[in-house]
Amino acid sequence: MDKLIPDPPIDTSTPSDEVTQTEALIKDREAIKRALDYYLDPPEQYAAKPRRPSTMFVVAPEIDSESLLAHACESLASASVMSSDFAANLVGPQRHTVLAIQQVIMLAELAVNRVLDRVELPA
């Protein structure tokens, strides 16, 4: 009996097409790896030099830790109030961003307060 429908088409892809595609993928992966290595692990000639803080403003070495922590706490409280005032004048995503920054400041203030609670006063 004769078939009305012909046999399925023969696969026209050749092994060389698959090899070419595989080689292209390998080259892409190598390029991606080089790019990531360059940006995430730069060569020594491009590596960032160690940061050397400016000595224009220096904290006096004889100041005790409690005073430094108290000053940090007051600075964080001021930053929290400033960000709250600033957020009051904003709307939408900018307001949410400033309020998130304020929350981070408040968490830092809480941490500094906890350390201040643990500081032992000199006898």
mmCIF file of C-alpha atoms in Angstrom:
data_model
loop_
_atom_site.group_PDB
_atom_site.id
_atom_site.type_symbol
_atom_site.label_atom_id
_atom_site.label_comp_id
_atom_site.label_asym_id
_atom_site.label_seq_id
_atom_site.Cartn_x
_atom_site.Cartn_y
_atom_site.Cartn_z
ATOM 1 C CA MET A 1 0.000 0.000 0.000
ATOM 2 C CA ASP A 2 1.339 3.437 -0.878
ATOM 3 C CA LYS A 3 1.671 6.116 1.786
ATOM 4 C CA LEU A 4 -0.037 9.410 1.231
ATOM 5 C CA ILE A 5 2.225 11.161 3.772
ATOM 6 C CA PRO A 6 5.965 11.178 3.039
ATOM 7 C CA ASP A 7 8.554 10.066 5.563
ATOM 8 C CA PRO A 8 9.599 12.673 8.148
ATOM 9 C CA PRO A 9 12.243 15.067 6.825
ATOM 10 C CA ILE A 10 15.820 14.068 7.255
ATOM 11 C CA ASP A 11 17.728 15.991 9.935
ATOM 12 C CA THR A 12 19.640 18.576 7.924
ATOM 13 C CA SER A 13 21.873 19.754 10.748
ATOM 14 C CA THR A 14 25.379 18.540 10.306
ATOM 15 C CA PRO A 15 27.850 17.773 13.043
ATOM 16 C CA SER A 16 29.888 20.753 11.907
ATOM 17 C CA ASP A 17 26.976 23.102 12.795
ATOM 18 C CA GLU A 18 26.868 21.657 16.299
ATOM 19 C CA VAL A 19 30.640 21.934 16.650
ATOM 20 C CA THR A 20 30.529 25.574 15.479
ATOM 21 C CA GLN A 21 27.779 26.361 17.964
ATOM 22 C CA THR A 22 29.688 24.645 20.783
ATOM 23 C CA GLU A 23 32.859 26.567 19.918
ATOM 24 C CA ALA A 24 30.894 29.827 19.943
ATOM 25 C CA LEU A 25 29.509 29.009 23.401
ATOM 26 C CA ILE A 26 33.002 28.203 24.683
ATOM 27 C CA LYS A 27 34.338 31.501 23.315
ATOM 28 C CA ASP A 28 31.444 33.380 24.935
ATOM 29 C CA ARG A 29 32.120 31.723 28.291
ATOM 30 C CA GLU A 30 35.821 32.542 28.033
ATOM 31 C CA ALA A 31 35.006 36.186 27.235
ATOM 32 C CA ILE A 32 32.614 36.356 30.189
ATOM 33 C CA LYS A 33 35.240 34.835 32.487
ATOM 34 C CA ARG A 34 37.878 37.339 31.300
ATOM 35 C CA ALA A 35 35.483 40.242 31.865
ATOM 36 C CA LEU A 36 34.560 39.059 35.353
ATOM 37 C CA ASP A 37 38.201 38.456 36.237
ATOM 38 C CA TYR A 38 39.110 41.923 35.008
ATOM 39 C CA TYR A 39 36.431 43.708 37.050
ATOM 40 C CA LEU A 40 36.297 41.481 40.123
ATOM 41 C CA ASP A 41 39.960 40.493 40.361
ATOM 42 C CA PRO A 42 41.940 43.133 38.466
ATOM 43 C CA PRO A 43 45.602 42.607 37.637
ATOM 44 C CA GLU A 44 48.082 44.136 40.069
ATOM 45 C CA GLN A 45 48.790 47.092 37.818
ATOM 46 C CA TYR A 46 45.080 48.054 37.990
ATOM 47 C CA ALA A 47 44.458 47.006 41.580
ATOM 48 C CA ALA A 48 43.299 49.731 43.906
ATOM 49 C CA LYS A 49 45.982 51.123 46.113
ATOM 50 C CA PRO A 50 45.361 50.858 49.841
ATOM 51 C CA ARG A 51 43.330 53.766 51.127
ATOM 52 C CA ARG A 52 45.315 56.250 53.142
ATOM 53 C CA PRO A 53 42.967 58.475 55.122
ATOM 54 C CA SER A 54 43.642 62.179 55.187
ATOM 55 C CA THR A 55 45.385 63.479 58.277
ATOM 56 C CA MET A 56 43.748 66.905 57.979
ATOM 57 C CA PHE A 57 41.184 65.951 60.610
ATOM 58 C CA VAL A 58 42.480 63.651 63.303
ATOM 59 C CA VAL A 59 40.813 62.418 66.471
ATOM 60 C CA ALA A 60 43.012 63.231 69.411
ATOM 61 C CA PRO A 61 44.568 59.977 70.652
ATOM 62 C CA GLU A 62 44.051 60.842 74.331
ATOM 63 C CA ILE A 63 40.228 60.979 74.058
ATOM 64 C CA ASP A 64 38.624 58.071 75.888
ATOM 65 C CA SER A 65 36.322 55.553 74.209
ATOM 66 C CA GLU A 66 33.247 56.641 76.141
ATOM 67 C CA SER A 67 33.553 60.218 74.861
ATOM 68 C CA LEU A 68 34.032 58.992 71.301
ATOM 69 C CA LEU A 69 30.990 56.742 71.572
ATOM 70 C CA ALA A 70 28.897 59.532 73.083
ATOM 71 C CA HIS A 71 29.884 61.843 70.231
ATOM 72 C CA ALA A 72 29.068 59.139 67.670
ATOM 73 C CA CYS A 73 25.668 58.620 69.319
ATOM 74 C CA GLU A 74 24.896 62.346 69.214
ATOM 75 C CA SER A 75 26.001 62.555 65.572
ATOM 76 C CA LEU A 76 23.780 59.626 64.633
ATOM 77 C CA ALA A 77 20.822 61.175 66.481
ATOM 78 C CA SER A 78 21.355 64.437 64.574
ATOM 79 C CA ALA A 79 21.585 62.573 61.260
ATOM 80 C CA SER A 80 18.354 60.749 62.093
ATOM 81 C CA VAL A 81 16.517 64.029 62.775
ATOM 82 C CA MET A 82 17.912 65.622 59.587
ATOM 83 C CA SER A 83 16.865 62.667 57.431
ATOM 84 C CA SER A 84 13.404 62.680 59.030
ATOM 85 C CA ASP A 85 12.986 66.388 58.260
ATOM 86 C CA PHE A 86 14.245 65.851 54.725
ATOM 87 C CA ALA A 87 11.859 62.915 54.186
ATOM 88 C CA ALA A 88 8.920 65.113 55.204
ATOM 89 C CA ASN A 89 9.508 67.210 52.063
ATOM 90 C CA LEU A 90 9.633 64.239 49.675
ATOM 91 C CA VAL A 91 7.044 61.932 48.151
ATOM 92 C CA GLY A 92 7.101 58.520 46.560
ATOM 93 C CA PRO A 93 10.228 56.397 46.157
ATOM 94 C CA GLN A 94 12.589 59.194 47.219
ATOM 95 C CA ARG A 95 10.782 59.477 50.557
ATOM 96 C CA HIS A 96 10.997 55.720 51.074
ATOM 97 C CA THR A 97 14.721 55.812 50.321
ATOM 98 C CA VAL A 98 15.377 58.578 52.854
ATOM 99 C CA LEU A 99 13.279 56.795 55.473
ATOM 100 C CA ALA A 100 15.270 53.608 54.859
ATOM 101 C CA ILE A 101 18.491 55.587 55.374
ATOM 102 C CA GLN A 102 17.024 56.993 58.576
ATOM 103 C CA GLN A 103 16.274 53.470 59.773
ATOM 104 C CA VAL A 104 19.880 52.420 59.170
ATOM 105 C CA ILE A 105 21.045 55.471 61.126
ATOM 106 C CA MET A 106 18.720 54.617 63.997
ATOM 107 C CA LEU A 107 19.985 51.029 64.086
ATOM 108 C CA ALA A 108 23.565 52.303 64.256
ATOM 109 C CA GLU A 109 22.546 54.667 67.053
ATOM 110 C CA LEU A 110 21.023 51.758 68.980
ATOM 111 C CA ALA A 111 24.225 49.757 68.580
ATOM 112 C CA VAL A 112 26.358 52.651 69.823
ATOM 113 C CA ASN A 113 24.014 53.149 72.780
ATOM 114 C CA ARG A 114 24.341 49.468 73.666
ATOM 115 C CA VAL A 115 28.136 49.740 73.618
ATOM 116 C CA LEU A 116 27.906 52.883 75.783
ATOM 117 C CA ASP A 117 25.818 50.902 78.286
ATOM 118 C CA ARG A 118 28.595 48.313 78.482
ATOM 119 C CA VAL A 119 31.480 50.767 78.891
ATOM 120 C CA GLU A 120 33.014 50.463 82.312
ATOM 121 C CA LEU A 121 33.761 53.764 83.918
ATOM 122 C CA PRO A 122 37.229 54.157 85.382
ATOM 123 C CA ALA A 123 37.317 53.717 89.138
#
